[in-house]
Amino acid sequence: MSIDPAALTIAGALEGLAKKDYTSVELTNACIEAMRAAKPLNVMITETPDRALEMAAAADARRGKGEAGLLDGIPLGIKDLFCTEGVLTTAASHILDGFHPAYESTATARLWQAGAVMLGKLNLDEFAMGSSNETSYYGPAVNPWQTKDGPKLVPGGSSGGSAAAVAAGFVLGATGTDTGGSIRQPAALCGITGIKPTYGRVSRWGIVAFASSLDQAGPMARTVRDSALMLQAMAGFDPKDSTSVNEPVPDYCAHLEAGVKGLRIGIPREYRMDGMDPEITALWEKGMAWLKDVGAEIVDIHLPNTHYALPAYYIVAPAEASSNLARYDGVRYGLRVPGKDLIEMYENTRGEGFGREVQRRIMIGTYVLSAGYYDAYYTKAQKVRSLIKRDFDQAFQRVDAILTPTAPNAAFPIGMTHDDPVTMYLNDVFTVPVNLAGLPGMSVPAGLNSAGLPLGLQLIGKPFDEATLLRAGRALEKAADFRAKPAQWWRS
Ligand code: GLN
């Protein structure tokens, strides 16, 4: 039979595999064919079809013996920020040219233990810095969604390749990372689901570091259930990551259909921003009405320091990045550009190896950490961070989850915000507070705007309460009944 991977979900494919409608090798071949056809989207940095077919054959053999794991035989894409043993890992940066890690990240290792199949490594913003996938050394990934005869659109970022691949339909799910919104914003712009777990829920070991106190990995998939299945495999304590938290991982699918009856959903007044796209405000109102209709109580809440989250993030994240990126010196990894002495070699390597946005962040980070400015910027930003966390703590005494828009806009044309970093940073306005507070957050596709582009709503949960978040996400997904799919224009 011919398999259309774009029409499948992970849960559906697991059933198909269990019923022997098809084998994992057949499913994987269909994905490889679709991946090749999707070349115009520039979504892959490295394709690993041979490895995928080997993994699929092994999955079929396990299934034959009745030993199938949670994701056995399911083809996934991996954001190229996760180290994959022996497979080129670039972080979409020139400076990691030729870097083949000798180890596998814990998050991906757990997916392979659950039986998943790796189709390849996905495009992203360089070192995950960006909201549009345009800072990638490998060129921008393209959003499968388009307006009629309009320009090509960004898929969001930094996990733009992941979101585009899932939306285009040639992977059933993908990994993402989220430092300030990089799972949720591209999920929203591509009409898919993505969850950023609580800080400490998924191991960061073996993931190229951007801002270590904010980075979290999570799943991106077509449905809430698929995200729950992937998170189930990825989550859990890892002694190799000192910030990983030893909390039991509940069965995320067990109460997925329990609904939101009796749950209190908070609506933060401060997220009603001046000048916000009226279509986004309208969708947010719709989301409130949907949840109320199925039994949730809608509660007005205050998060008074929201206003300071974005400036605080754009101090803390570059500060940590400047320190994390100090290791790329032309000696230990990837690219080396020679110079007359060691210092000049460093300068040449870092000058050529890092793109403009990464250099900008290193400069901001170095500045805010410098002796004379440390207290004025870095210490102050950390204090703001505590206030933001306190706002959420107080709100969560009254509510079980919070509903907001995911991003202030839909997908925008490639090239539109070039040389305007501040406009780009504004894309993170609703997502960044969640990272500063270390909370779980998810984006659920909720509708199309008048131009036919997808929009998402964000749910924010209590620490380590991804189960409630997924349950509320599922209720929202049911109510929104988002079924639209992008036309596969890249095939013609
Ligand atoms: N867009 C944000 C930034 O550029 C967030 C990126 C991310 O979450 N990795 O920093």
Short mmCIF file of C-alpha atoms and ligand atoms in Angstrom, two decimals:
data_model
loop_
_atom_site.label_atom_id
_atom_site.label_comp_id
_atom_site.label_asym_id
_atom_site.label_seq_id
_atom_site.Cartn_x
_atom_site.Cartn_y
_atom_site.Cartn_z
CA MET A 1 0.00 0.00 0.00
CA SER A 2 1.16 3.55 -0.47
CA ILE A 3 1.67 5.43 2.77
CA ASP A 4 1.21 9.19 3.05
CA PRO A 5 3.22 10.19 6.14
CA ALA A 6 1.60 13.66 6.11
CA ALA A 7 -1.74 12.04 6.85
CA LEU A 8 -0.43 10.11 9.87
CA THR A 9 0.04 10.87 13.54
CA ILE A 10 2.49 9.04 15.79
CA ALA A 11 -0.40 7.42 17.65
CA GLY A 12 -2.02 6.41 14.35
CA ALA A 13 1.21 5.03 12.92
CA LEU A 14 1.83 2.98 16.08
CA GLU A 15 -1.58 1.39 15.52
CA GLY A 16 -0.85 0.80 11.84
CA LEU A 17 2.45 -0.86 12.76
CA ALA A 18 0.82 -2.97 15.48
CA LYS A 19 -1.92 -4.13 13.08
CA LYS A 20 0.73 -4.90 10.45
CA ASP A 21 -0.88 -2.52 7.95
CA TYR A 22 2.71 -1.61 7.11
CA THR A 23 6.19 -2.18 8.46
CA SER A 24 8.50 0.48 9.84
CA VAL A 25 10.75 -0.02 6.83
CA GLU A 26 7.82 0.80 4.53
CA LEU A 27 6.82 3.79 6.63
CA THR A 28 10.43 5.01 6.76
CA ASN A 29 10.80 4.64 2.99
CA ALA A 30 7.68 6.76 2.51
CA CYS A 31 9.16 9.41 4.82
CA ILE A 32 12.49 9.36 2.98
CA GLU A 33 10.70 9.86 -0.33
CA ALA A 34 8.69 12.76 1.13
CA MET A 35 11.85 14.23 2.69
CA ARG A 36 13.58 14.24 -0.71
CA ALA A 37 10.57 15.89 -2.29
CA ALA A 38 10.67 18.58 0.39
CA LYS A 39 14.20 19.77 -0.51
CA PRO A 40 12.89 23.21 -1.57
CA LEU A 41 11.97 23.83 2.08
CA ASN A 42 15.66 23.61 3.11
CA VAL A 43 14.63 21.91 6.29
CA MET A 44 17.36 19.28 6.61
CA ILE A 45 21.01 19.95 7.34
CA THR A 46 21.95 16.25 7.23
CA GLU A 47 19.82 13.38 5.95
CA THR A 48 20.50 9.94 7.43
CA PRO A 49 18.38 7.60 5.26
CA ASP A 50 20.69 4.59 5.61
CA ARG A 51 20.74 4.83 9.38
CA ALA A 52 16.96 5.33 9.34
CA LEU A 53 16.38 2.15 7.34
CA GLU A 54 18.68 0.17 9.62
CA MET A 55 16.86 1.46 12.69
CA ALA A 56 13.50 0.71 11.03
CA ALA A 57 14.54 -2.87 10.22
CA ALA A 58 15.62 -3.36 13.83
CA ALA A 59 12.27 -1.97 15.00
CA ASP A 60 10.41 -4.38 12.73
CA ALA A 61 12.45 -7.27 14.13
CA ARG A 62 11.63 -6.21 17.72
CA ARG A 63 7.97 -5.93 16.89
CA GLY A 64 8.08 -9.41 15.37
CA LYS A 65 9.36 -10.69 18.72
CA GLY A 66 6.73 -8.77 20.67
CA GLU A 67 9.33 -6.41 22.15
CA ALA A 68 8.17 -3.09 20.69
CA GLY A 69 8.99 0.07 22.68
CA LEU A 70 6.85 3.16 23.16
CA LEU A 71 7.81 4.73 19.80
CA ASP A 72 8.96 1.64 17.98
CA GLY A 73 9.46 2.21 14.28
CA ILE A 74 8.41 5.90 14.29
CA PRO A 75 10.50 8.18 12.02
CA LEU A 76 11.54 11.43 13.69
CA GLY A 77 13.70 14.44 12.84
CA ILE A 78 16.27 15.80 15.28
CA LYS A 79 17.07 19.49 15.68
CA ASP A 80 20.73 19.83 14.77
CA LEU A 81 21.54 21.09 18.26
CA PHE A 82 21.37 17.58 19.74
CA CYS A 83 24.64 15.67 19.59
CA THR A 84 24.18 12.45 17.66
CA GLU A 85 26.97 9.94 17.88
CA GLY A 86 29.01 9.83 14.68
CA VAL A 87 26.53 12.05 12.81
CA LEU A 88 27.49 15.60 11.85
CA THR A 89 26.15 18.06 14.44
CA THR A 90 26.39 21.71 13.40
CA ALA A 91 24.10 23.89 15.57
CA ALA A 92 23.61 25.53 12.12
CA SER A 93 26.96 27.26 12.65
CA HIS A 94 29.98 27.42 10.38
CA ILE A 95 32.18 27.11 13.46
CA LEU A 96 31.09 23.49 14.02
CA ASP A 97 32.10 22.41 10.50
CA GLY A 98 32.88 18.72 10.50
CA PHE A 99 31.97 18.11 14.16
CA HIS A 100 30.99 14.45 14.59
CA PRO A 101 30.25 13.97 18.30
CA ALA A 102 31.63 10.91 20.05
CA TYR A 103 28.47 10.75 22.17
CA GLU A 104 24.69 10.83 21.93
CA SER A 105 22.56 13.35 23.84
CA THR A 106 20.49 11.77 26.60
CA ALA A 107 17.22 13.07 25.09
CA THR A 108 17.87 11.46 21.70
CA ALA A 109 19.33 8.29 23.27
CA ARG A 110 16.03 7.87 25.11
CA LEU A 111 14.06 8.26 21.87
CA TRP A 112 16.18 5.54 20.25
CA GLN A 113 15.73 3.34 23.33
CA ALA A 114 11.98 3.76 22.84
CA GLY A 115 12.48 2.49 19.28
CA ALA A 116 12.23 5.72 17.27
CA VAL A 117 13.98 6.04 13.89
CA MET A 118 16.23 9.00 12.99
CA LEU A 119 15.61 10.49 9.54
CA GLY A 120 18.17 13.25 9.90
CA LYS A 121 19.22 16.53 11.47
CA LEU A 122 17.03 19.59 11.13
CA ASN A 123 17.81 23.20 10.33
CA LEU A 124 17.64 25.88 13.06
CA ASP A 125 18.83 29.35 13.87
CA GLU A 126 22.59 29.40 14.52
CA PHE A 127 23.14 28.14 18.08
CA ALA A 128 19.34 28.45 18.50
CA MET A 129 19.57 32.25 18.49
CA GLY A 130 16.66 33.63 16.55
CA SER A 131 12.93 33.49 15.89
CA SER A 132 12.88 32.89 12.14
CA ASN A 133 15.52 30.30 11.23
CA GLU A 134 17.20 33.05 9.18
CA THR A 135 20.42 33.11 11.22
CA SER A 136 21.31 29.57 10.08
CA TYR A 137 24.64 29.22 8.27
CA TYR A 138 22.79 26.75 6.03
CA GLY A 139 20.23 29.31 4.88
CA PRO A 140 16.66 29.83 6.03
CA ALA A 141 14.23 26.95 6.36
CA VAL A 142 10.95 27.72 4.59
CA ASN A 143 7.50 27.49 6.15
CA PRO A 144 5.32 24.97 4.30
CA TRP A 145 2.41 27.39 4.82
CA GLN A 146 2.15 30.11 2.23
CA THR A 147 -0.32 32.78 1.29
CA LYS A 148 -1.61 32.63 -2.26
CA ASP A 149 1.09 33.95 -4.61
CA GLY A 150 2.77 35.53 -1.60
CA PRO A 151 6.46 35.53 -0.65
CA LYS A 152 8.09 32.59 1.10
CA LEU A 153 7.53 32.73 4.85
CA VAL A 154 9.70 31.93 7.85
CA PRO A 155 8.76 28.87 9.91
CA GLY A 156 9.67 30.70 13.13
CA GLY A 157 12.65 29.78 15.21
CA SER A 158 14.88 28.68 16.47
CA SER A 159 13.42 25.18 15.93
CA GLY A 160 12.21 26.28 12.49
CA GLY A 161 13.39 23.18 10.64
CA SER A 162 11.69 20.95 13.20
CA ALA A 163 8.36 22.77 12.93
CA ALA A 164 8.51 22.94 9.12
CA ALA A 165 9.37 19.23 8.81
CA VAL A 166 6.45 18.21 11.02
CA ALA A 167 4.06 20.56 9.22
CA ALA A 168 5.26 19.44 5.79
CA GLY A 169 4.52 15.91 6.89
CA PHE A 170 7.70 13.92 6.24
CA VAL A 171 8.58 13.32 9.89
CA LEU A 172 5.95 12.27 12.40
CA GLY A 173 7.58 14.31 15.13
CA ALA A 174 10.75 16.20 15.86
CA THR A 175 12.83 17.35 18.78
CA GLY A 176 13.14 21.03 19.58
CA THR A 177 14.80 23.14 22.21
CA ASP A 178 13.33 26.21 23.83
CA THR A 179 15.41 28.89 25.56
CA GLY A 180 12.97 31.75 25.08
CA GLY A 181 10.24 30.29 22.90
CA SER A 182 11.99 28.21 20.26
CA ILE A 183 9.62 25.26 20.49
CA ARG A 184 6.36 27.14 20.99
CA GLN A 185 6.76 30.02 18.53
CA PRO A 186 7.69 27.89 15.48
CA ALA A 187 4.99 25.38 16.46
CA ALA A 188 2.48 28.24 16.36
CA LEU A 189 3.76 29.62 13.04
CA CYS A 190 3.62 26.17 11.41
CA GLY A 191 0.28 24.95 12.82
CA ILE A 192 1.65 22.15 15.00
CA THR A 193 1.91 21.31 18.70
CA GLY A 194 5.01 21.75 20.83
CA ILE A 195 5.78 21.54 24.50
CA LYS A 196 8.60 23.11 26.46
CA PRO A 197 8.81 21.05 29.63
CA THR A 198 9.65 22.35 33.11
CA TYR A 199 13.33 23.27 33.46
CA GLY A 200 15.00 20.06 34.69
CA ARG A 201 12.42 17.69 33.20
CA VAL A 202 14.39 16.64 30.12
CA SER A 203 18.15 16.19 30.34
CA ARG A 204 20.26 18.86 28.65
CA TRP A 205 23.26 16.54 28.48
CA GLY A 206 24.67 16.40 24.95
CA ILE A 207 22.65 19.35 23.67
CA VAL A 208 24.78 22.23 22.40
CA ALA A 209 24.36 24.87 25.11
CA PHE A 210 22.93 28.33 24.41
CA ALA A 211 21.81 29.74 27.79
CA SER A 212 22.14 26.96 30.31
CA SER A 213 19.70 28.26 32.93
CA LEU A 214 16.94 28.59 30.31
CA ASP A 215 17.48 25.80 27.75
CA GLN A 216 15.01 22.90 27.73
CA ALA A 217 14.39 20.24 25.11
CA GLY A 218 10.95 19.01 24.15
CA PRO A 219 8.82 17.42 21.46
CA MET A 220 7.12 18.98 18.42
CA ALA A 221 4.39 16.94 16.75
CA ARG A 222 1.07 17.16 14.95
CA THR A 223 -1.15 16.41 17.95
CA VAL A 224 -1.16 16.80 21.71
CA ARG A 225 -1.18 13.03 22.12
CA ASP A 226 1.89 12.67 19.90
CA SER A 227 3.68 15.31 21.99
CA ALA A 228 2.73 13.43 25.14
CA LEU A 229 4.12 10.17 23.72
CA MET A 230 7.40 11.78 22.74
CA LEU A 231 7.75 13.61 26.05
CA GLN A 232 7.15 10.32 27.84
CA ALA A 233 10.20 8.88 26.13
CA MET A 234 12.41 11.98 26.53
CA ALA A 235 11.66 13.00 30.13
CA GLY A 236 13.26 11.81 33.34
CA PHE A 237 16.18 12.21 35.69
CA ASP A 238 19.68 12.03 34.26
CA PRO A 239 22.67 11.98 36.62
CA LYS A 240 24.80 13.40 33.78
CA ASP A 241 22.91 16.74 33.89
CA SER A 242 23.31 18.41 37.28
CA THR A 243 20.16 20.49 36.71
CA SER A 244 18.03 17.47 35.85
CA VAL A 245 15.41 16.93 38.56
CA ASN A 246 14.64 13.57 40.11
CA GLU A 247 10.84 13.76 39.91
CA PRO A 248 8.84 10.73 38.81
CA VAL A 249 7.51 10.95 35.24
CA PRO A 250 3.77 10.21 35.24
CA ASP A 251 1.96 8.47 32.40
CA TYR A 252 1.19 11.49 30.23
CA CYS A 253 -1.44 9.71 28.15
CA ALA A 254 -3.39 8.29 31.11
CA HIS A 255 -5.50 11.39 31.78
CA LEU A 256 -5.19 13.10 28.45
CA GLU A 257 -8.91 12.85 27.74
CA ALA A 258 -10.00 13.82 31.26
CA GLY A 259 -11.09 17.28 30.10
CA VAL A 260 -10.88 20.59 31.95
CA LYS A 261 -14.05 20.45 34.03
CA GLY A 262 -13.30 22.22 37.30
CA LEU A 263 -9.86 23.45 36.19
CA ARG A 264 -9.19 27.13 36.74
CA ILE A 265 -7.56 28.81 33.75
CA GLY A 266 -5.87 32.16 34.36
CA ILE A 267 -5.94 35.02 31.85
CA PRO A 268 -3.11 37.49 32.48
CA ARG A 269 -4.25 41.04 31.85
CA GLU A 270 -0.70 42.18 31.10
CA TYR A 271 -0.59 40.03 27.96
CA ARG A 272 -3.11 42.31 26.29
CA MET A 273 -0.50 44.38 24.58
CA ASP A 274 -1.10 47.63 22.73
CA GLY A 275 -0.95 47.23 19.01
CA MET A 276 -1.42 43.46 19.09
CA ASP A 277 -2.88 41.95 15.94
CA PRO A 278 -6.69 41.98 16.50
CA GLU A 279 -6.95 38.51 14.96
CA ILE A 280 -4.70 37.19 17.72
CA THR A 281 -6.76 38.90 20.42
CA ALA A 282 -9.92 37.43 18.87
CA LEU A 283 -8.43 33.93 18.84
CA TRP A 284 -7.40 34.29 22.47
CA GLU A 285 -10.99 35.25 23.37
CA LYS A 286 -12.21 32.23 21.43
CA GLY A 287 -9.82 30.01 23.38
CA MET A 288 -11.25 31.30 26.66
CA ALA A 289 -14.81 30.63 25.44
CA TRP A 290 -13.88 27.11 24.25
CA LEU A 291 -12.39 26.13 27.57
CA LYS A 292 -15.27 27.67 29.47
CA ASP A 293 -17.78 25.76 27.33
CA VAL A 294 -16.21 22.46 28.36
CA GLY A 295 -16.28 23.26 32.04
CA ALA A 296 -13.17 25.29 32.91
CA GLU A 297 -13.42 28.35 35.10
CA ILE A 298 -11.83 31.42 33.53
CA VAL A 299 -10.06 33.61 36.09
CA ASP A 300 -8.50 37.04 35.58
CA ILE A 301 -4.95 37.12 36.92
CA HIS A 302 -2.11 39.61 37.21
CA LEU A 303 1.50 39.06 36.19
CA PRO A 304 2.65 42.61 36.90
CA ASN A 305 6.31 42.23 35.91
CA THR A 306 5.61 40.78 32.44
CA HIS A 307 6.75 44.04 30.92
CA TYR A 308 10.32 43.46 32.11
CA ALA A 309 10.65 39.87 30.95
CA LEU A 310 11.93 40.54 27.44
CA PRO A 311 14.67 43.02 28.46
CA ALA A 312 15.73 40.73 31.30
CA TYR A 313 15.88 37.75 28.92
CA TYR A 314 17.98 39.66 26.41
CA ILE A 315 20.54 40.26 29.17
CA VAL A 316 20.56 36.84 30.85
CA ALA A 317 20.51 34.78 27.63
CA PRO A 318 23.40 36.60 25.89
CA ALA A 319 25.40 36.61 29.16
CA GLU A 320 25.18 32.84 29.42
CA ALA A 321 25.71 32.43 25.67
CA SER A 322 28.90 34.48 25.70
CA SER A 323 30.28 32.18 28.35
CA ASN A 324 29.07 28.96 26.70
CA LEU A 325 30.41 29.96 23.29
CA ALA A 326 33.89 30.71 24.64
CA ARG A 327 34.75 27.05 24.02
CA TYR A 328 34.72 27.48 20.22
CA ASP A 329 38.30 28.60 19.85
CA GLY A 330 39.45 26.76 16.75
CA VAL A 331 41.35 24.25 18.89
CA ARG A 332 38.80 21.77 20.16
CA TYR A 333 35.92 21.74 17.69
CA GLY A 334 35.18 22.24 14.02
CA LEU A 335 36.50 25.17 12.05
CA ARG A 336 40.03 26.58 12.41
CA VAL A 337 41.15 29.64 10.46
CA PRO A 338 44.94 30.03 10.81
CA GLY A 339 46.64 33.23 11.99
CA LYS A 340 50.20 34.36 12.66
CA ASP A 341 49.89 33.48 16.35
CA LEU A 342 47.37 31.90 18.73
CA ILE A 343 45.42 35.10 19.38
CA GLU A 344 45.05 35.84 15.70
CA MET A 345 43.94 32.24 15.09
CA TYR A 346 41.21 32.70 17.74
CA GLU A 347 40.14 35.98 16.18
CA ASN A 348 40.07 34.66 12.64
CA THR A 349 38.23 31.50 13.62
CA ARG A 350 35.58 33.24 15.70
CA GLY A 351 35.27 36.11 13.22
CA GLU A 352 34.57 33.76 10.34
CA GLY A 353 32.93 30.95 12.23
CA PHE A 354 30.15 32.86 13.99
CA GLY A 355 27.34 34.65 12.15
CA ARG A 356 26.26 38.21 12.87
CA GLU A 357 23.49 37.43 15.37
CA VAL A 358 25.75 35.13 17.36
CA GLN A 359 28.48 37.79 17.40
CA ARG A 360 25.94 40.37 18.54
CA ARG A 361 24.89 38.15 21.44
CA ILE A 362 28.51 37.45 22.44
CA MET A 363 29.18 41.20 22.50
CA ILE A 364 26.07 42.00 24.53
CA GLY A 365 26.81 39.14 26.89
CA THR A 366 30.43 40.10 27.40
CA TYR A 367 29.40 43.70 28.02
CA VAL A 368 26.75 42.93 30.64
CA LEU A 369 29.15 40.60 32.45
CA SER A 370 32.06 43.06 32.42
CA ALA A 371 33.24 44.37 35.80
CA GLY A 372 31.81 47.86 35.51
CA TYR A 373 28.37 46.83 34.25
CA TYR A 374 27.72 43.52 35.99
CA ASP A 375 25.51 44.95 38.75
CA ALA A 376 23.76 47.46 36.55
CA TYR A 377 22.68 44.84 34.01
CA TYR A 378 23.27 41.23 34.93
CA THR A 379 22.45 41.38 38.65
CA LYS A 380 19.44 43.54 37.95
CA ALA A 381 18.16 41.16 35.28
CA GLN A 382 18.48 38.28 37.75
CA LYS A 383 16.40 40.25 40.26
CA VAL A 384 13.75 40.86 37.63
CA ARG A 385 13.79 37.16 36.93
CA SER A 386 12.96 36.45 40.59
CA LEU A 387 10.07 38.91 40.42
CA ILE A 388 8.70 37.22 37.32
CA LYS A 389 8.92 33.83 38.99
CA ARG A 390 7.12 35.27 42.03
CA ASP A 391 4.31 36.63 39.82
CA PHE A 392 3.72 33.13 38.47
CA ASP A 393 3.94 31.52 41.93
CA GLN A 394 1.23 33.85 43.16
CA ALA A 395 -0.96 33.31 40.12
CA PHE A 396 -0.68 29.54 40.47
CA GLN A 397 -2.16 29.74 43.95
CA ARG A 398 -5.40 30.66 42.21
CA VAL A 399 -5.26 28.83 38.88
CA ASP A 400 -4.20 25.47 37.45
CA ALA A 401 -2.96 26.76 34.09
CA ILE A 402 -2.66 30.02 32.17
CA LEU A 403 -3.89 30.73 28.63
CA THR A 404 -2.20 33.30 26.35
CA PRO A 405 -1.42 33.70 22.67
CA THR A 406 1.84 31.97 21.69
CA ALA A 407 3.24 34.71 19.46
CA PRO A 408 2.16 38.26 18.64
CA ASN A 409 2.01 37.52 14.89
CA ALA A 410 1.64 34.82 12.27
CA ALA A 411 4.49 33.70 9.98
CA PHE A 412 6.18 36.63 8.21
CA PRO A 413 8.13 36.87 4.93
CA ILE A 414 11.76 35.73 4.84
CA GLY A 415 14.00 38.79 4.95
CA MET A 416 11.40 41.12 6.46
CA THR A 417 13.18 41.79 9.75
CA HIS A 418 16.74 41.72 8.47
CA ASP A 419 18.87 44.26 10.32
CA ASP A 420 16.10 44.88 12.80
CA PRO A 421 16.98 42.59 15.71
CA VAL A 422 14.67 44.34 18.17
CA THR A 423 11.55 43.66 16.08
CA MET A 424 12.66 40.06 15.91
CA TYR A 425 13.15 39.90 19.68
CA LEU A 426 9.53 41.06 20.14
CA ASN A 427 8.37 37.71 18.76
CA ASP A 428 9.31 36.18 22.11
CA VAL A 429 7.21 38.50 24.24
CA PHE A 430 4.71 35.83 25.36
CA THR A 431 7.09 32.90 25.59
CA VAL A 432 10.16 34.29 27.36
CA PRO A 433 8.57 34.77 30.83
CA VAL A 434 7.92 31.02 30.94
CA ASN A 435 11.63 30.22 30.48
CA LEU A 436 12.70 32.85 33.01
CA ALA A 437 10.40 31.16 35.54
CA GLY A 438 11.40 27.62 34.49
CA LEU A 439 7.77 26.59 33.87
CA PRO A 440 6.28 24.20 31.33
CA GLY A 441 4.48 25.75 28.38
CA MET A 442 2.88 24.43 25.24
CA SER A 443 1.52 25.76 21.99
CA VAL A 444 -1.61 24.29 20.43
CA PRO A 445 -2.70 25.19 16.87
CA ALA A 446 -5.98 27.04 17.25
CA GLY A 447 -7.00 28.58 13.94
CA LEU A 448 -6.06 30.30 10.70
CA ASN A 449 -5.87 34.06 10.25
CA SER A 450 -7.57 35.85 7.38
CA ALA A 451 -4.52 35.22 5.19
CA GLY A 452 -4.87 31.49 5.80
CA LEU A 453 -1.86 31.18 8.12
CA PRO A 454 -1.90 29.18 11.36
CA LEU A 455 -2.02 30.78 14.81
CA GLY A 456 -1.38 29.12 18.15
CA LEU A 457 -2.47 29.50 21.74
CA GLN A 458 -0.11 28.95 24.64
CA LEU A 459 -0.88 27.14 27.88
CA ILE A 460 1.47 27.63 30.84
CA GLY A 461 1.54 25.13 33.71
CA LYS A 462 2.84 24.65 37.23
CA PRO A 463 6.35 23.24 37.64
CA PHE A 464 6.47 19.52 36.76
CA ASP A 465 2.75 19.50 36.02
CA GLU A 466 3.04 18.73 32.32
CA ALA A 467 0.22 16.21 32.79
CA THR A 468 -2.35 18.94 33.50
CA LEU A 469 -0.90 21.06 30.74
CA LEU A 470 -1.29 18.26 28.21
CA ARG A 471 -4.80 17.55 29.43
CA ALA A 472 -5.80 21.20 29.00
CA GLY A 473 -3.97 21.24 25.66
CA ARG A 474 -5.97 18.26 24.51
CA ALA A 475 -9.24 19.98 25.48
CA LEU A 476 -8.16 23.07 23.55
CA GLU A 477 -7.15 20.95 20.56
CA LYS A 478 -10.54 19.23 20.52
CA ALA A 479 -12.42 22.52 20.73
CA ALA A 480 -10.28 24.25 18.08
CA ASP A 481 -10.55 21.22 15.80
CA PHE A 482 -7.68 22.50 13.69
CA ARG A 483 -7.45 20.23 10.65
CA ALA A 484 -5.98 22.50 8.01
CA LYS A 485 -2.81 21.32 6.30
CA PRO A 486 -0.51 23.28 4.02
CA ALA A 487 -0.84 22.63 0.28
CA GLN A 488 2.22 20.65 -0.81
CA TRP A 489 3.37 23.31 -3.31
CA TRP A 490 7.01 22.22 -3.00
CA ARG A 491 6.18 18.94 -4.74
CA SER A 492 5.19 20.57 -8.01
N1 GLN B 1 14.05 33.79 19.88
C1 GLN B 1 14.73 33.69 21.13
C2 GLN B 1 16.17 34.07 20.97
O1 GLN B 1 16.53 34.42 19.92
C3 GLN B 1 14.57 32.32 21.71
C4 GLN B 1 15.45 31.33 21.11
C5 GLN B 1 15.32 29.99 21.74
O2 GLN B 1 14.37 29.72 22.46
N2 GLN B 1 16.31 29.16 21.51
O3 GLN B 1 16.93 34.04 21.89
#
